[in-house]
């Protein structure tokens, strides 16, 4: 993708630009001007002005013969003029993703199968787990797997250091908690802020804490669900990325609710990871902007 | 429906029997024996044994030439033997229903339109409201309408006495809170226990209390919903009858969430009322059994 | 909305621009340039480039102190340069809508109730029907109602002339077939092309023609649905605007499928009308672009 | 499960009985009488009387100390009296299932992962494919895999003989076409009648034949879906077991529709297989009765 363009068939890049700034008139015109100046053609564009925070958000895909340096140079005055946070990337570049897991395999299987099938633009240099249960599954997909027990404050601290080391080593862009059943320390939450996604096995803000399916059964709810959200130190309260529900009835036991819910967990988490990897997820205070 | 059968073309009744008792072997055989003895044919039958409470629940529709007295006589020993709570009714008999409302008309309109269209087996002798807003709408459907302001403890107590008087006067079997925006007193909750349905404009246990759509917006949820539940003195905590959700995204304002949610409220409440009127809703402790 | 702006508090217009043209680089920049030149602020913007037809589509909402003449003047060179079809309107202006009906009232009730509740940006100067059944319902909402029987080729032709006369007389922008049970003549389809929406009581392309619920029952489908589509002379084949389905099971009779399906018909048609009235529906050959 | 019961702790069997016969009064009483006579307790029971065919269907789960011989003896007079088709099995016994596949792995992965996770009561002695693509995936789950090319009438006939041989050899009770992309011969359809399930990558009867996602794109549908159905010689017309849909919009390419649809295919097929394996799927002419 980054090879030198030949004279007679210039390489066409496919860029994805995401940006946010304080809202005001003229932003779109300024950005599109930089795109035109870079001989770009817009293939997809979405924008949103938040009434809550006064921020403007934009995601635009651009085909162009301009390389990164040229495109960045064209965008630079716009970024400066509007005080933008802007990110430039190539469409489809696999996001370096660290997966954390425990014993349940359904989310890990769903992520790795989709990745394997070419449906998730990620690369997974490592799956880390506090149990060895999923080694064979992860091995099958050719992904390195490491496990270490977390049974005490000391082993927990050690495991978290291992996470941070892996993030550094592999230049990780996204950490996915694929039913990782340990609560992250506030320090780790802070270190991974905005790049760590959890799947919660409930329709938040429905049932928080432990055993949400047991709570759902006791309450007799008619729909159960799953929520993918950013991890913050405020447990189960991070910005929501995606939610799904499925209908159940009185005849379902807690065990059946668990089994039924796992489908929603898998697809909800994979969907959130896909959108994040495609740079469709932006943060707007405690809310997310999803450019589907 | 209750006229004497002629010799050559005996009237065929269509009965619906609902019952519950402590679970044990032989119940179905005993009930079906009474049905056979009454020359009945089962047209619909559902049952459920609750692991939580050890109760057995059954709903059965029976076509028979046996009238009420004969059928009850056949069932009597079964009821006694098993200590059953049993209810016998005719399929399709309209349930006497009192509707309480305030200013929002979407639920009242949905109920009355469906009733008018023959889709809801209820009769509505009265709509009571703490505002006059919906008088024209209710008038159009030919339903009596009364309103009185609720602006103080005294007027509230008076309004609740009016509710109870209407329940007595019309022999009301179901009270529907169709976006009635007053909290019922514990005494009234008690008096209407098991026969009063509320629509809550949120996916319970999601957002309780006031302004759930504002809470949903602030939290950035991706699905909003509505919950029909029995009224108990424990606010928003009564047994759930039906729930529905609809997908929303970051771009929706609170006002739009309200408008979107009203559809779910209307259909969720009408669905719950329909099932209740068809005797498909049974109470199992804090949960409901819905024989759809 | 169109009064002269006063010197010290200039009127702020809220414009909605929809456009389509052959795709190419620079369109967004050109359009946003005209907006900037008109002191406009973009409050909502969506665009789509169709791979099928090579057309580019855009819908943009703009707040500006520029009135219609000034804004059109700013856009004129862009329209000419790109050979655009462009439509400029004020956000929220009620669309002049003619409703055609027969005997079934659920869709008409849903449209008129939502309109009455301020949820549908339409005005309805007339409901025309080939039966008198719905007169009282339509009267209640204060909408003029006319009916005439369609029982022969002659009465059908006469009725269609009445439709066209009403379209002229009221400068109708949208004709809604709210379960109008007559097939429009090819001439009428042609005359109303792109501004006539029908609700089909099936999940197209599932069951076409008469009695789709009977077909659905015979086939034992597990989901039934409704489809709102543009009317073309190719029966049930016009571009699809919106579809919804609902789950059913083997125990449902044809009559129950009909009742269940009516909910989907009502909300699907009202949704399509709402999007059309908000200028969110654009035609791309045999497909629609929906800027939700 | 079938060991001799000890005197002091008699083995408790968990039976599932499915039956159908011409409808008439007294069936439930007769069946429940046989259950009582066998010291059985009903843990789940569903029934349905088909107006279309006049058939009565029942599925009942029974806990009892009676073994197969005793229970069958108790049921025998009922079966004879009513001319029943009756099947007696143990709840949870894994169904012997043959999986046919081609190159697409999503359905096979979903089936094998769920089976592996204990969520599908099946055993899979063999996966047969006309391509070698999925060997590694199937190997990982420890399931035997065989492949042979189907490129001519001769190789096709040979492959079908291999299928029938495998059915015999492993006493197969269910054949699952998990995106097996060959049309079965009428003879094979006949031989597997009532025990062969296909997943069709469309919401039938929507788009039949090849490339349904391309058809869906061209038609601009707003929902795409998948249908699990029994295989008959009438292509894509066999009785429907389960259907699901998912919302899409104009911006989706055919390739994206394919990817989105695969999720629905996987879960729809797995759901149908689960219900079949639990003996919840009964045939009623061209329709299915699903006792969920």
Short mmCIF file of C-alpha atoms in Angstrom, two decimals, chain A residues 47-48 51-52 203-208 216-224 236-245 247 249-253 275 286-292, chain B residues 47-48 51-52 203-208 216-224 236-245 247 249-253 275 286-292:
data_model
loop_
_atom_site.label_atom_id
_atom_site.label_comp_id
_atom_site.label_asym_id
_atom_site.label_seq_id
_atom_site.Cartn_x
_atom_site.Cartn_y
_atom_site.Cartn_z
CA UNK A 47 -20.60 14.36 10.55
CA UNK A 48 -22.33 15.25 13.76
CA UNK A 51 -25.68 19.88 21.26
CA UNK A 52 -24.50 18.49 24.58
CA UNK A 203 -28.46 -4.56 28.87
CA UNK A 204 -26.84 -1.65 30.72
CA UNK A 205 -27.93 0.23 32.72
CA UNK A 206 -30.08 -2.77 33.50
CA UNK A 207 -28.23 -5.20 35.66
CA UNK A 208 -24.78 -4.33 36.86
CA UNK A 216 -32.71 -10.88 34.94
CA UNK A 217 -34.36 -14.17 35.78
CA UNK A 218 -35.43 -13.02 39.24
CA UNK A 219 -36.91 -9.85 37.81
CA UNK A 220 -38.68 -11.75 35.04
CA UNK A 221 -37.53 -9.48 32.23
CA UNK A 222 -38.80 -10.29 28.75
CA UNK A 223 -35.65 -9.21 26.92
CA UNK A 224 -32.03 -9.85 27.83
CA UNK A 236 -19.93 -0.64 34.00
CA UNK A 237 -20.43 3.10 33.45
CA UNK A 238 -18.12 3.79 30.52
CA UNK A 239 -19.49 5.22 27.25
CA UNK A 240 -21.69 2.71 25.45
CA UNK A 241 -20.71 1.63 21.93
CA UNK A 242 -23.30 -1.00 21.04
CA UNK A 243 -26.19 -2.92 22.58
CA UNK A 244 -28.37 -5.80 21.50
CA UNK A 245 -31.25 -7.66 23.08
CA UNK A 247 -36.56 -11.96 23.60
CA UNK A 249 -39.89 -15.81 28.35
CA UNK A 250 -40.77 -17.12 31.80
CA UNK A 251 -39.78 -20.69 30.96
CA UNK A 252 -36.07 -19.94 30.65
CA UNK A 253 -33.79 -21.01 33.47
CA UNK A 275 -16.53 -0.15 14.25
CA UNK A 286 -19.76 10.30 28.35
CA UNK A 287 -21.39 9.36 25.05
CA UNK A 288 -20.13 7.89 21.81
CA UNK A 289 -20.66 9.03 18.27
CA UNK A 290 -20.94 5.98 16.01
CA UNK A 291 -20.52 6.68 12.30
CA UNK A 292 -22.00 3.40 11.04
CA UNK B 47 -48.63 -25.21 31.14
CA UNK B 48 -45.58 -24.30 33.16
CA UNK B 51 -38.71 -24.09 39.63
CA UNK B 52 -38.60 -20.88 41.62
CA UNK B 203 -36.60 -0.53 29.48
CA UNK B 204 -36.83 -1.53 33.15
CA UNK B 205 -34.75 -2.02 35.19
CA UNK B 206 -32.92 0.51 33.10
CA UNK B 207 -34.02 3.99 33.94
CA UNK B 208 -36.48 4.49 36.72
CA UNK B 216 -31.14 7.48 28.27
CA UNK B 217 -29.80 10.38 26.24
CA UNK B 218 -27.21 11.32 28.86
CA UNK B 219 -26.03 7.73 29.09
CA UNK B 220 -25.90 7.38 25.30
CA UNK B 221 -27.78 4.08 25.14
CA UNK B 222 -28.24 2.52 21.72
CA UNK B 223 -31.67 1.04 22.42
CA UNK B 224 -34.61 2.60 24.20
CA UNK B 236 -41.48 0.57 38.96
CA UNK B 237 -40.72 -2.81 40.53
CA UNK B 238 -43.92 -4.73 39.87
CA UNK B 239 -43.88 -7.97 37.86
CA UNK B 240 -43.03 -7.33 34.21
CA UNK B 241 -45.57 -8.36 31.56
CA UNK B 242 -44.03 -7.16 28.32
CA UNK B 243 -41.06 -5.15 27.05
CA UNK B 244 -39.99 -3.78 23.71
CA UNK B 245 -37.00 -1.81 22.51
CA UNK B 247 -32.67 1.17 18.13
CA UNK B 249 -28.24 6.54 17.78
CA UNK B 250 -26.17 9.45 19.03
CA UNK B 251 -27.93 11.96 16.80
CA UNK B 252 -31.29 11.72 18.58
CA UNK B 253 -32.27 14.56 20.88
CA UNK B 275 -52.82 -10.82 26.98
CA UNK B 286 -42.44 -11.45 41.46
CA UNK B 287 -42.52 -12.86 37.93
CA UNK B 288 -45.23 -13.38 35.37
CA UNK B 289 -46.08 -16.43 33.35
CA UNK B 290 -47.25 -15.36 29.89
CA UNK B 291 -49.08 -18.03 27.92
CA UNK B 292 -48.79 -16.36 24.50
#
